[in-house]
Every structure is written in structure tokens, then in C-alpha cells.
Amino acid sequence: MTASLLLFSRNRLALAGGVILAFVLLLTIAVPLLPLADPDVTNTSNRFRPPFSEGALLGTDHLGRDLLSRLLWGTRLSLAVGFAAAAIAATIGAAIGVIAGFYGGRLDNVIMRGVDMLMAFPYILLALAIVAALGPGLLNALIAVAAVNVPFFARNIRGITVGLAHKEFVDAARLSGLSRPQIILTEILPNVLPVIVIAMSTTIGWMILETAGLSFLGLGSQPPQADLGSMLGEARAALISHPHTSVVPGIMILVIVMSINLLGDGIRDALDPRLKSGALSRPMAATRVRRPAPAPEPSLEGILTLEGLETEFHVGSRQLRAVGGVSLAVKPGECLGLIGESGSGKSVTALSVTGLVASPPGVITGGAVRYRGDDLIGAPYERLRAVRGREIAYIFQDPLATLHPLYRVGDQLVEAIQAHQKIGTEEARGKAVELLRDVRIPNPERRISDYPHEMSGGMRQRVGIAMALANDPEVIIADEPTTALDVTVQAQILSLLDDLRRSRDLAIIFITHDFGVVAQLCDRVAVMYAGKVVEEGPTKSVLAAPRHPYTARLIACVPELGGGRRKLEAIPGLPPAIDRLPEGCAFAERCNKARSVCREGHIPLAPEGNRAVRCLFPEESPAREAAE
């Protein structure tokens, strides 16, 4: 709740709308206590008095009635009808949507076809038909407005419910013995409630306008009772000669509807933080670059080098430093392992290489990424597009999410090939078959016509590898490609990558959190923590004698088979929040060797022969301990 209020308070327009609406609501609530004239008392001798007249602040109408009094009483009535109509429509529509979406089958078909029939009529004509059948009156106008908006809520909530009805937590509730009504109340309703609130907040203003429209036509409130619509209807004859009688209620309708809409936008953003953070915004073609200084001079050797790379996420006034100055290099035929806890910046580092970090909210704020000496940071989009998939390819963690579910795997491979090579479809399809054969998919001529859901997880991952190899890249970045696979398939994928690396002289950056994978595949390893590399060196040396305390603790957490009983280690505490990184060593709060100096100033990545460590008090190596 606190986070939602914070998100809402940052939206200044929504806050302004909320303040204005709150003021109007307080004013209308206090109407019976205010010294106002009777809104229904006529005095034709005082008709059409202009605003700021004595005893009539906003003037009088065609019957000499006080406009200020009628405005406040009419606003009170319009707001009550609008909110009541929204509550009724939301309650009935949500109930229909939840029942149809949860039960499904024939009941869903019957209910939703009825909803479709209602939606087939223009809503204003349907409202007019309902009022004509029931007769003019404010209560009947309320019923009509609520009725024509029920299908809107039913359709939206039904769509959300269908997606929830087959989720694992609903299946677990069924297995626990809960009845269907109990599951709806305890599992489904809490998940659709934010959607109902959002829909209500964005439709109340529209319902007030609909009610005002019916009253304007004489089908809503009846004389002498006033609401904003009837005031406009009565004043239309004097629009030219005495415009203030129309302007006063018109401005109030504008203020109310605008404030409700602005408030609704703020509520939507507060209940769905992804909207506020920009996570649902359409991303730019390449990550935005805001590098205050020129790129550093080349200092590392390799086909792909990262030098002082810095990437941040700008969310409102917060700056989340996901990558804080990473320097790495990988050579042809070499496999570099990038390891660390979740949230250490591994994936963001990899995505920053070719500008794939989503903007908004991602921003590259410093450093350089050089491929064969050319800096890719800030390069024209045409250059990045030529590099992506052609020179530098990615293998992502979840192939079911990266492969399009509606296209056959062969069509997706052909598309990847033709994006960079000007060849015909048949030739591209033949190459796709060869790629599937290279990644050891049996019977590739038949499997090329399969959809992703028709393949196992291991097969889909092999398709992802084939797609990465489609244009003979020189660098492959594999982002935890074996995490979701069983150990047998994992071993096959690792063996396949290793064979391809050696046969094609590929440079591979392999992101993982598994030291067993690093030991099997990688020549060198870089350990990341809080967006920085804390240790780097040859894999065998790092695993045999870790120098940074964080690396040592990570290795100690790996269970061993056949080594006898030992305590299962765990690293105490949690990684620091990347928008509040501490001074000095970010690992100091979790390190048993930390001293006061570890929390002061920048700690560099100090070279030690063919290794490097970012620590003032590193672990002792076995050779040094023996010498002492």
C-alpha cells in the first residue's frame, strides 16, 4: 500500500485531479450546511441576472433561480448517480465475467453471447431504449447507464479470469478441497479486484457524462429537480443571449470529468507499477545512451571487450545502477563464464553489448563495448541491427518465451537467416534443416515443421542455439540456457556448445549461477556482485583458490557428492539495493573479513598475474599459506 501511494504521489497530474475531485466532493457533502438559497424557488423578476450580482454570485437562470445553489445541488446529484451507476455496473459485470471465465464451457458461451448481443447495440441508443421503456426519471436513467456499461466490465473481467482459471495456484486450491465458490472468492476475486478498480476509476467520468446527456434530453432528472445535464438542457435556449447559464454547469462537468480521468490514470499506475516504471512502454530500437565522457582508450585485448560499462534504470527520480563499471574481454575460441547471484547484473551486462536493454527505463551511462575495435555504444541503429544475430548472437534462458508460439520453428529459422542473408526461401529452409541437424535434433526434415509447443524443453533450447548459429556469428552470449533443463539434457546442451565452439572457433560468454557448468565449459570466469566484477581469472585457478570472499562463499554453497558429511553453507544477508549501493565494498555487510576501511571509497579491481580481485583483504591462496 505504501509503494502504491508513493507511485500515485509522483504523478502530479493525478495528484492534482485527486485534490480537485476531493474539493468538489467535500463541497457537495457540505451543501446542506451552506447558506444557500432554495434551488427550486423561482423569481421571474430576477431572471437572467449576470454573475457577481448582489445575492447571486453566479447569477440566475431563466426562472430567476440561484445558479450557485442549483449548481452545487445538481453536482451532488450527478456525482451520486455517476458513482452509483459505476458501482452497479462493476458489481454485476464483474460477477458475470468471473462466473463465465471460471466455469467456461457451455455456460461461458451462453453468457458471453448475451453480452455480445448487448454490445452490438450503440450504447447511447440502448440507454435511450431502456429509459423509453421504463419512463423518464433520474432513477431510470441510472439503471440505463449502469445496464449499458455492464458488458464492458463483463468482457474485461472474463478475459482476466480465463487467464487465471488454469493457473497453478487455482489448481492447488482445487486439490486442497475448496469448492468453486470458495475458489472464486479466495483465489480469483483478489486477483481481478485491481482490474475492477482500474476500470471503475476510468469509467466513472464517462458515466457522469452519459447521465448528463440523458438529463439534457429530458429523460433524466425532472423539473424542478436539478442535475448538471438538466441545467444545460434548460439553458440551451439562452445560450447566445445569456451564455453564463450554460457555461456554469458546463465548466463543472469539465472539471469533474477531467479530475476523475486524471485520478483514474494515477490509480491505474499505482496498482500496476509496470506502467509507471515504463516496463510496458514500447521500447526504443536500441538502449538509450547518455555517456557524459568520451569512451575510454582500449586497454583489453579480444574480439569483444567491455571497458568500464555502466548501465542504469531510471524509474522516476530513482536511478538503479545495474551495471557499475564492468571490464571484460573474450577471445576467439574462448569461453568466458559470468557467474553471480540473481540480480548481480549479469544479464543486463550481456544485453548492453548490442543495446538490447529496454529503454525506457534502461540507459547506458558510461564505458565502451568494442567488437573488433569498433565501439558499439551509441552506434547508429543500422550498425547495431547488422551486428545483432550476425556477428554477435544470443541464446536466451527460456526458448518458449523467445520463440513465437504461432509460427513453426522452421519459419522462424528462415526469417533469422534471411534477415542478414539475401537468399531464397528454399535455400534458407535447407540451411535451417542443416542447422537443426548440427544441434543434434533427430529427423530435422520433419521437426522443422513443428510448433514450439510440440517440442520438449531441451529440443526448444536446441532450436534457440540453431537460431543463434544461423548466420555464423563470431560471438555467442548464452544467458543461462540450461537453467530450466534436467541434468541429462543440460549435459547434452553443454557438450553441444563446447563442440560448436571448438569446430567454429566461437567466442562464448556463458552466463550462469552454477559453478559445475563453469568448470565443465569455461576457460575463464568472472564473478559479479552488485553490478561489478569482483574476481576474474582462469577457471581452474579461481575454483581451486578463490581470492575474493564472495567467490569463496559461493563455491562453499555448492553441494558435493561423495565427500562425506559437511554443513551446507549459505551466504548471510541479501545483496544491497542497486539504488542505494553503499560506499566501498558492496559485499562488506555480508563478509566476515570486512573492516572499516572496506566501507570507505572506491575499491579497484587489482590485477594479480593472470587474475584480478576487487578486495582489500583477499583470501589466502594455498601456495602462500604453505610458504608462510
XYZ file of C-alpha atoms in Angstrom:
628
model
C 0.000 0.000 0.000
C 2.832 2.398 0.843
C 4.525 1.720 -2.507
C 1.236 2.333 -4.357
C 0.717 5.647 -2.555
C 4.289 6.623 -3.390
C 3.742 5.836 -7.077
C 0.498 7.804 -7.042
C 2.085 10.827 -5.367
C 4.751 11.015 -8.102
C 2.074 11.515 -10.771
C 1.473 15.236 -10.455
C -1.468 15.335 -12.840
C -3.189 12.502 -10.980
C -2.477 14.207 -7.674
C -3.952 17.460 -8.982
C -7.025 15.583 -10.224
C -7.422 13.922 -6.839
C -7.163 17.233 -4.991
C -9.734 18.905 -7.266
C -12.148 15.981 -7.020
C -11.735 15.841 -3.231
C -12.538 19.557 -3.023
C -15.668 19.116 -5.174
C -16.773 16.123 -3.087
C -16.278 17.986 0.193
C -18.164 20.967 -1.198
C -21.107 18.832 -2.315
C -21.194 16.964 1.005
C -21.341 20.289 2.838
C -24.123 21.684 0.616
C -26.913 21.204 3.222
C -24.837 23.199 5.740
C -24.039 26.117 3.436
C -26.152 29.331 3.480
C -27.559 28.822 0.003
C -30.850 29.912 -1.494
C -33.513 27.296 -2.196
C -32.524 25.867 -5.608
C -36.168 25.378 -6.675
C -37.648 28.770 -5.715
C -38.467 30.848 -8.810
C -38.476 34.628 -9.082
C -39.104 35.766 -12.650
C -38.408 39.383 -11.751
C -34.756 38.398 -11.151
C -34.356 36.205 -14.243
C -31.029 36.119 -16.108
C -29.108 38.151 -13.560
C -25.387 38.192 -14.510
C -22.643 36.602 -12.368
C -21.391 38.517 -9.309
C -24.775 40.169 -8.817
C -25.791 41.030 -5.296
C -27.216 37.925 -3.644
C -26.435 35.743 -6.697
C -22.732 35.006 -7.024
C -23.108 33.075 -10.281
C -26.246 34.855 -11.431
C -29.722 33.411 -12.025
C -31.398 31.281 -14.710
C -34.472 31.884 -16.884
C -36.779 31.433 -13.903
C -34.734 33.588 -11.538
C -33.380 30.615 -9.577
C -29.951 30.973 -7.957
C -27.365 29.285 -10.211
C -24.817 28.669 -7.445
C -27.364 26.809 -5.338
C -28.628 24.777 -8.300
C -25.047 24.066 -9.397
C -23.965 22.640 -6.044
C -27.145 20.630 -5.538
C -27.018 19.441 -9.154
C -23.332 18.453 -8.827
C -24.186 16.494 -5.685
C -26.889 14.614 -7.585
C -24.787 13.992 -10.716
C -21.856 12.633 -8.704
C -24.143 10.354 -6.687
C -25.760 8.959 -9.838
C -22.403 8.539 -11.638
C -20.732 6.715 -8.749
C -23.816 4.561 -8.131
C -24.046 3.599 -11.802
C -20.329 2.711 -11.864
C -20.634 0.582 -8.706
C -23.700 -1.264 -10.030
C -22.179 -1.866 -13.468
C -18.855 -3.006 -11.974
C -20.510 -5.368 -9.487
C -22.878 -7.015 -11.965
C -20.397 -7.002 -14.854
C -17.557 -8.391 -12.751
C -19.787 -11.142 -11.355
C -20.858 -12.138 -14.863
C -17.271 -12.039 -16.140
C -15.848 -14.076 -13.259
C -18.542 -16.747 -13.484
C -18.263 -17.054 -17.266
C -14.464 -17.105 -17.266
C -14.103 -19.533 -14.357
C -16.760 -22.095 -15.259
C -16.190 -21.908 -19.027
C -17.810 -24.355 -21.402
C -21.474 -24.013 -22.318
C -22.208 -21.552 -19.510
C -19.459 -19.270 -20.790
C -20.810 -19.472 -24.352
C -24.386 -18.657 -23.312
C -23.386 -15.738 -21.082
C -20.888 -14.180 -23.464
C -23.203 -14.461 -26.480
C -25.762 -12.492 -24.476
C -23.082 -9.916 -23.655
C -22.132 -9.759 -27.340
C -25.757 -9.054 -28.255
C -25.829 -6.097 -25.849
C -22.516 -4.795 -27.174
C -23.861 -4.968 -30.733
C -26.221 -2.042 -29.977
C -24.813 1.502 -29.862
C -24.656 2.210 -26.142
C -26.475 5.565 -26.286
C -29.329 4.091 -28.347
C -29.585 1.200 -25.895
C -29.708 3.641 -22.972
C -32.427 5.665 -24.707
C -34.415 2.475 -25.361
C -34.191 1.445 -21.704
C -35.320 4.883 -20.478
C -38.134 4.924 -23.046
C -39.304 1.562 -21.746
C -39.048 2.496 -18.076
C -40.113 6.115 -18.422
C -38.245 9.390 -17.793
C -36.651 9.858 -14.381
C -33.293 10.020 -12.695
C -33.546 6.505 -11.225
C -34.396 5.057 -14.617
C -31.504 6.987 -16.181
C -29.203 5.462 -13.559
C -30.467 1.966 -14.412
C -29.976 2.616 -18.122
C -26.413 3.935 -17.726
C -25.460 1.021 -15.468
C -27.022 -1.524 -17.830
C -25.195 -0.328 -20.964
C -21.840 -0.480 -19.112
C -22.272 -3.985 -17.689
C -20.982 -5.647 -20.916
C -17.777 -3.559 -20.745
C -16.940 -4.863 -17.267
C -18.095 -8.400 -18.056
C -15.918 -8.684 -21.164
C -12.782 -7.310 -19.465
C -13.102 -9.339 -16.259
C -13.956 -12.515 -18.161
C -10.705 -12.192 -20.137
C -8.662 -11.819 -16.954
C -10.457 -14.714 -15.264
C -9.866 -17.105 -18.173
C -6.133 -16.498 -17.780
C -6.295 -17.147 -14.033
C -8.612 -20.166 -14.023
C -5.878 -22.587 -15.132
C -3.007 -21.205 -13.083
C -1.141 -23.473 -10.693
C -2.385 -21.713 -7.544
C -6.004 -22.316 -8.634
C -5.250 -25.992 -9.285
C -3.681 -26.183 -5.830
C -6.846 -24.699 -4.303
C -8.928 -27.358 -6.085
C -6.673 -30.110 -4.796
C -6.974 -28.733 -1.260
C -10.726 -29.377 -1.380
C -12.085 -25.858 -1.838
C -15.406 -25.593 -3.649
C -15.785 -23.495 -6.789
C -17.488 -20.568 -4.998
C -14.725 -20.627 -2.386
C -12.025 -20.586 -5.078
C -13.747 -17.637 -6.769
C -13.909 -15.663 -3.517
C -10.446 -16.507 -2.160
C -8.294 -17.006 -5.262
C -9.875 -15.352 -8.320
C -11.537 -12.253 -6.865
C -8.428 -10.856 -5.090
C -6.544 -11.084 -8.398
C -9.212 -9.361 -10.513
C -10.077 -6.708 -7.922
C -7.308 -4.299 -9.057
C -8.613 -4.604 -12.632
C -12.152 -3.794 -11.436
C -10.911 -0.751 -9.518
C -8.923 0.467 -12.528
C -11.917 0.006 -14.855
C -14.210 1.853 -12.439
C -11.790 4.748 -11.991
C -11.558 5.253 -15.743
C -15.309 4.942 -16.490
C -16.973 6.970 -13.708
C -16.383 10.193 -15.623
C -17.912 8.675 -18.754
C -20.980 7.531 -16.803
C -21.470 11.031 -15.399
C -21.415 12.326 -18.982
C -23.938 9.678 -20.060
C -26.292 10.578 -17.218
C -25.908 14.259 -18.020
C -26.691 13.504 -21.658
C -29.957 11.755 -20.756
C -30.942 14.622 -18.468
C -30.052 17.086 -21.211
C -32.585 15.318 -23.422
C -35.201 15.488 -20.663
C -35.032 11.780 -19.843
C -33.132 12.082 -16.564
C -33.948 14.370 -13.664
C -37.347 16.051 -13.976
C -38.237 19.660 -13.053
C -37.782 21.222 -10.604
C -35.027 18.781 -9.587
C -31.647 19.851 -10.962
C -28.581 17.978 -12.088
C -25.803 19.193 -14.373
C -27.366 17.745 -17.521
C -30.814 19.210 -16.916
C -29.251 22.612 -16.165
C -27.573 22.519 -19.574
C -30.801 21.431 -21.233
C -32.802 24.272 -19.692
C -30.131 26.844 -20.620
C -29.705 25.917 -24.263
C -32.430 28.334 -25.414
C -30.485 31.248 -23.869
C -27.030 30.125 -24.987
C -26.434 33.194 -27.161
C -28.179 35.888 -25.122
C -27.185 34.707 -21.633
C -24.261 32.262 -22.028
C -23.435 32.154 -18.306
C -26.403 29.861 -17.673
C -24.765 27.215 -19.903
C -21.120 27.961 -19.094
C -21.509 27.437 -15.330
C -22.755 23.798 -15.442
C -20.548 23.089 -18.480
C -17.390 24.098 -16.623
C -18.410 21.980 -13.631
C -18.887 18.915 -15.873
C -15.479 19.572 -17.455
C -13.771 19.912 -14.062
C -15.376 16.767 -12.645
C -14.739 14.545 -15.659
C -11.151 15.746 -16.133
C -10.291 15.314 -12.453
C -11.814 11.810 -12.392
C -9.925 10.789 -15.530
C -6.618 12.136 -14.199
C -7.241 10.415 -10.875
C -8.095 7.188 -12.703
C -4.802 7.320 -14.586
C -2.960 7.717 -11.290
C -4.817 4.812 -9.693
C -4.036 2.644 -12.706
C -0.331 3.485 -12.476
C -0.272 2.918 -8.726
C -1.930 -0.505 -8.974
C 0.265 -1.551 -11.908
C 3.824 -0.315 -11.193
C 4.988 -1.577 -14.590
C 3.124 1.298 -16.231
C 4.829 3.867 -14.040
C 8.285 2.380 -14.446
C 7.954 2.210 -18.215
C 8.171 -1.587 -18.331
C 5.049 -1.707 -20.518
C 6.076 1.222 -22.685
C 7.079 0.491 -26.247
C 10.887 0.117 -26.039
C 13.257 2.008 -28.277
C 15.084 0.167 -31.044
C 18.328 0.455 -29.081
C 19.178 1.266 -25.486
C 19.371 4.983 -24.840
C 22.928 6.237 -24.307
C 23.795 9.136 -22.052
C 27.559 8.941 -21.755
C 28.959 12.135 -20.179
C 32.592 11.479 -21.190
C 34.291 10.032 -24.289
C 34.803 6.284 -24.390
C 37.934 5.125 -22.538
C 41.001 4.165 -24.513
C 41.279 0.455 -25.379
C 43.050 -1.458 -22.616
C 41.919 -5.060 -23.148
C 42.535 -7.480 -25.991
C 39.900 -9.712 -27.520
C 37.319 -9.958 -30.266
C 34.776 -8.461 -27.842
C 35.813 -6.183 -24.981
C 33.814 -4.327 -22.349
C 35.602 -1.396 -20.748
C 34.027 0.363 -17.771
C 30.475 -0.429 -18.946
C 27.787 1.299 -16.860
C 24.038 0.737 -17.278
C 21.272 2.214 -15.157
C 17.483 2.050 -14.920
C 15.835 5.437 -14.450
C 12.488 4.988 -12.716
C 11.011 8.353 -11.772
C 13.572 10.094 -9.599
C 15.332 6.808 -8.775
C 18.492 5.667 -10.526
C 19.116 1.937 -10.238
C 22.730 1.161 -11.114
C 22.513 -2.344 -12.530
C 26.000 -2.396 -14.094
C 28.648 -0.309 -12.373
C 31.786 -0.308 -14.498
C 32.341 -3.809 -15.922
C 35.539 -4.556 -17.867
C 35.829 -7.926 -19.631
C 37.343 -9.429 -22.761
C 36.781 -12.661 -24.681
C 38.997 -14.055 -27.445
C 38.079 -16.240 -30.450
C 37.602 -19.857 -29.402
C 37.418 -18.889 -25.722
C 34.530 -19.381 -23.306
C 34.171 -16.793 -20.539
C 31.859 -17.665 -17.659
C 29.923 -14.866 -15.962
C 28.659 -16.004 -12.573
C 26.932 -14.476 -9.568
C 23.709 -14.399 -7.601
C 20.435 -13.327 -9.207
C 20.382 -9.555 -9.543
C 24.151 -9.176 -9.760
C 23.943 -7.562 -13.227
C 24.964 -10.480 -15.465
C 22.051 -10.360 -17.886
C 21.960 -6.560 -18.059
C 25.675 -6.591 -18.895
C 25.052 -9.055 -21.732
C 22.066 -7.145 -23.112
C 24.010 -3.877 -23.025
C 26.537 -5.256 -25.523
C 24.267 -4.665 -28.533
C 21.861 -2.184 -26.938
C 19.076 -4.633 -26.076
C 18.309 -3.272 -22.601
C 14.750 -1.908 -22.825
C 14.529 1.886 -22.926
C 12.638 3.134 -21.050
C 13.814 2.646 -18.354
C 17.334 1.444 -19.289
C 20.148 3.906 -20.029
C 23.821 3.214 -20.799
C 25.693 5.910 -18.878
C 29.363 5.087 -19.392
C 32.104 2.849 -20.763
C 32.611 1.180 -24.110
C 31.757 -2.110 -25.844
C 34.230 -2.842 -28.645
C 33.705 -5.506 -31.268
C 36.850 -5.901 -33.342
C 37.935 -2.472 -32.120
C 34.711 -0.604 -33.028
C 32.712 0.887 -30.156
C 29.080 -0.264 -30.293
C 27.858 2.122 -27.577
C 25.949 4.895 -29.313
C 26.471 3.342 -32.751
C 23.777 4.026 -35.384
C 20.846 1.621 -35.282
C 21.725 0.266 -38.736
C 25.111 -0.800 -37.374
C 23.583 -2.465 -34.305
C 20.994 -4.244 -36.414
C 23.733 -5.603 -38.667
C 25.674 -6.876 -35.643
C 22.724 -8.434 -33.797
C 22.381 -12.063 -34.800
C 25.020 -11.728 -37.497
C 28.247 -11.019 -35.617
C 27.019 -11.330 -32.019
C 24.172 -13.757 -31.279
C 22.213 -14.544 -28.121
C 20.875 -17.751 -26.599
C 18.243 -16.846 -24.027
C 17.173 -18.698 -20.909
C 13.582 -19.582 -21.857
C 13.157 -20.601 -25.525
C 9.393 -20.980 -25.065
C 9.247 -17.242 -24.368
C 11.633 -16.213 -27.158
C 10.191 -18.475 -29.884
C 6.927 -17.222 -31.382
C 4.144 -19.656 -30.414
C 2.141 -19.158 -33.641
C 4.941 -19.841 -36.150
C 6.689 -23.088 -36.985
C 10.310 -23.319 -35.868
C 11.428 -23.678 -39.469
C 9.753 -20.414 -40.468
C 11.440 -18.652 -37.568
C 14.846 -20.037 -38.544
C 14.292 -18.988 -42.158
C 13.362 -15.490 -41.004
C 16.537 -15.252 -38.895
C 18.658 -16.323 -41.884
C 17.000 -14.027 -44.417
C 17.278 -11.043 -42.055
C 21.035 -10.994 -42.763
C 21.495 -13.033 -45.929
C 19.954 -12.385 -49.336
C 18.989 -15.946 -50.214
C 15.786 -17.592 -51.364
C 13.282 -19.265 -49.080
C 14.055 -22.802 -50.263
C 17.781 -22.320 -49.798
C 17.200 -20.790 -46.385
C 14.949 -23.706 -45.444
C 17.651 -26.174 -46.479
C 20.137 -24.334 -44.287
C 17.628 -24.404 -41.428
C 17.431 -28.193 -41.725
C 21.241 -28.400 -41.592
C 21.273 -26.184 -38.503
C 18.806 -28.473 -36.745
C 20.972 -31.423 -37.696
C 24.060 -29.621 -36.336
C 22.381 -29.166 -32.962
C 21.512 -32.884 -32.938
C 17.754 -32.708 -33.394
C 16.658 -36.090 -34.804
C 14.710 -36.191 -38.058
C 15.162 -32.423 -38.728
C 13.268 -32.596 -42.057
C 10.087 -33.355 -40.119
C 10.751 -31.404 -36.927
C 11.292 -28.191 -38.901
C 7.516 -28.050 -39.379
C 6.780 -28.347 -35.650
C 5.456 -25.530 -33.495
C 7.437 -24.673 -30.323
C 4.802 -26.215 -28.035
C 5.221 -29.554 -29.832
C 8.844 -29.812 -28.690
C 10.363 -30.639 -25.321
C 12.326 -28.056 -23.356
C 15.645 -29.478 -24.497
C 14.549 -29.509 -28.150
C 13.371 -25.902 -27.922
C 16.708 -24.903 -26.439
C 18.490 -26.626 -29.330
C 16.324 -24.593 -31.731
C 17.435 -21.471 -29.855
C 21.064 -22.489 -30.322
C 20.428 -23.197 -34.013
C 18.907 -19.738 -34.405
C 21.966 -18.197 -32.748
C 24.214 -20.086 -35.182
C 22.062 -19.258 -38.233
C 24.349 -16.519 -39.566
C 27.713 -17.923 -38.443
C 28.380 -15.358 -35.669
C 31.794 -14.901 -34.105
C 30.482 -14.275 -30.579
C 27.647 -16.040 -28.766
C 26.213 -14.760 -25.491
C 24.391 -17.568 -23.703
C 22.193 -16.271 -20.866
C 21.598 -19.229 -18.526
C 20.445 -21.501 -21.372
C 20.417 -24.677 -19.257
C 18.723 -23.436 -16.072
C 15.277 -24.920 -16.762
C 16.562 -28.236 -18.131
C 17.114 -31.545 -16.359
C 20.697 -32.619 -15.749
C 20.811 -35.105 -18.657
C 19.630 -32.567 -21.218
C 21.823 -29.924 -19.590
C 24.889 -32.089 -20.126
C 23.923 -32.623 -23.764
C 23.477 -28.870 -24.368
C 26.824 -28.065 -22.722
C 28.579 -30.734 -24.744
C 26.953 -29.381 -27.909
C 28.062 -25.801 -27.162
C 31.586 -26.960 -26.414
C 31.793 -28.921 -29.691
C 30.429 -25.978 -31.685
C 32.877 -23.611 -30.016
C 35.834 -25.753 -30.967
C 34.658 -26.545 -34.501
C 33.675 -22.959 -35.374
C 36.222 -21.093 -33.215
C 33.381 -19.279 -31.439
C 33.868 -16.836 -28.592
C 31.250 -17.561 -25.928
C 30.136 -15.540 -22.913
C 28.250 -18.018 -20.757
C 26.056 -16.527 -18.012
C 25.178 -18.894 -15.206
C 24.906 -19.298 -11.451
C 26.191 -22.884 -11.496
C 29.891 -23.474 -10.794
C 29.530 -27.006 -12.144
C 28.662 -25.585 -15.573
C 31.584 -23.151 -15.335
C 34.008 -25.953 -14.516
C 32.788 -28.066 -17.434
C 32.662 -25.446 -20.173
C 34.513 -22.215 -19.389
C 38.200 -21.340 -19.855
C 37.966 -18.227 -17.685
C 35.429 -16.997 -15.164
C 34.350 -13.553 -13.953
C 32.393 -13.294 -10.705
C 29.905 -10.408 -10.447
C 28.342 -8.822 -7.389
C 26.138 -5.696 -7.210
C 26.892 -4.773 -10.814
C 30.685 -5.130 -10.624
C 33.262 -7.820 -11.362
C 34.807 -8.785 -8.023
C 37.111 -11.547 -9.271
C 38.326 -12.736 -12.649
C 40.792 -15.374 -13.824
C 41.311 -18.868 -15.275
C 38.528 -21.200 -14.231
C 40.760 -23.833 -12.617
C 42.664 -21.244 -10.595
C 39.533 -19.470 -9.356
C 37.780 -22.698 -8.398
C 40.866 -24.123 -6.699
C 41.844 -20.979 -4.797
C 39.183 -18.232 -4.791
C 40.604 -14.886 -3.698
C 37.502 -12.793 -3.087
C 35.442 -13.760 -0.003
C 32.266 -13.656 -2.092
C 33.673 -16.184 -4.572
C 34.785 -18.411 -1.721
C 31.334 -18.302 -0.135
C 29.644 -19.069 -3.464
C 31.854 -22.112 -4.014
C 31.231 -23.266 -0.434
C 27.474 -23.235 -1.166
C 27.885 -25.874 -3.888
C 26.940 -29.326 -2.513
C 29.452 -32.121 -3.003
C 28.692 -35.781 -3.714
C 30.789 -38.453 -2.062
C 32.693 -36.017 0.093
C 31.267 -37.074 3.409
C 29.066 -35.038 5.670
C 29.578 -31.312 5.828
C 27.496 -28.326 6.746
C 25.522 -26.859 3.843
C 26.851 -23.316 3.582
C 24.793 -20.201 2.915
C 25.744 -16.575 2.492
C 24.073 -14.497 5.228
C 22.027 -11.428 4.357
C 20.914 -10.157 0.965
C 22.602 -8.234 -1.857
C 22.275 -4.442 -1.499
C 19.576 -2.480 -3.298
C 21.086 -1.166 -6.509
C 19.580 2.283 -5.988
C 21.266 2.549 -2.584
C 24.673 0.965 -3.075
C 26.962 1.504 -0.081
C 30.323 3.218 -0.200
C 33.321 0.964 -0.641
C 32.811 -2.783 -0.987
C 29.188 -3.741 -1.644
C 29.819 -7.169 -0.061
C 31.113 -5.734 3.227
C 27.827 -6.170 5.123
C 27.839 -9.921 4.356
C 31.590 -10.523 4.682
C 33.185 -11.915 7.858
C 36.531 -10.328 6.933
C 35.231 -6.784 6.428
C 36.851 -3.880 8.276
C 36.009 -0.205 8.500
C 38.326 0.643 5.585
C 36.250 -1.696 3.347
C 33.354 0.740 3.623
C 35.361 3.777 2.513
C 35.913 4.917 -1.065
C 36.286 3.053 -4.348
C 37.978 -0.366 -4.336
C 39.632 -1.134 -7.704
C 39.873 -4.470 -9.470
C 43.542 -5.155 -8.750
C 45.495 -7.455 -11.148
C 47.344 -10.461 -9.713
C 49.227 -12.091 -12.575
C 46.628 -13.666 -14.846
C 43.916 -12.963 -12.266
C 42.261 -9.904 -10.728
C 40.384 -9.341 -7.471
C 38.405 -6.428 -6.036
C 39.215 -6.830 -2.347
C 41.439 -5.180 0.253
C 41.766 -8.371 2.315
C 41.520 -11.295 -0.138
C 41.536 -14.946 0.805
C 44.968 -16.515 1.114
C 45.966 -18.867 -1.689
C 47.153 -22.415 -0.752
C 50.652 -21.682 -2.102
C 51.010 -18.567 0.028
C 49.701 -20.368 3.122
C 52.246 -23.160 2.568
C 55.073 -20.639 2.169
C 54.117 -18.972 5.438
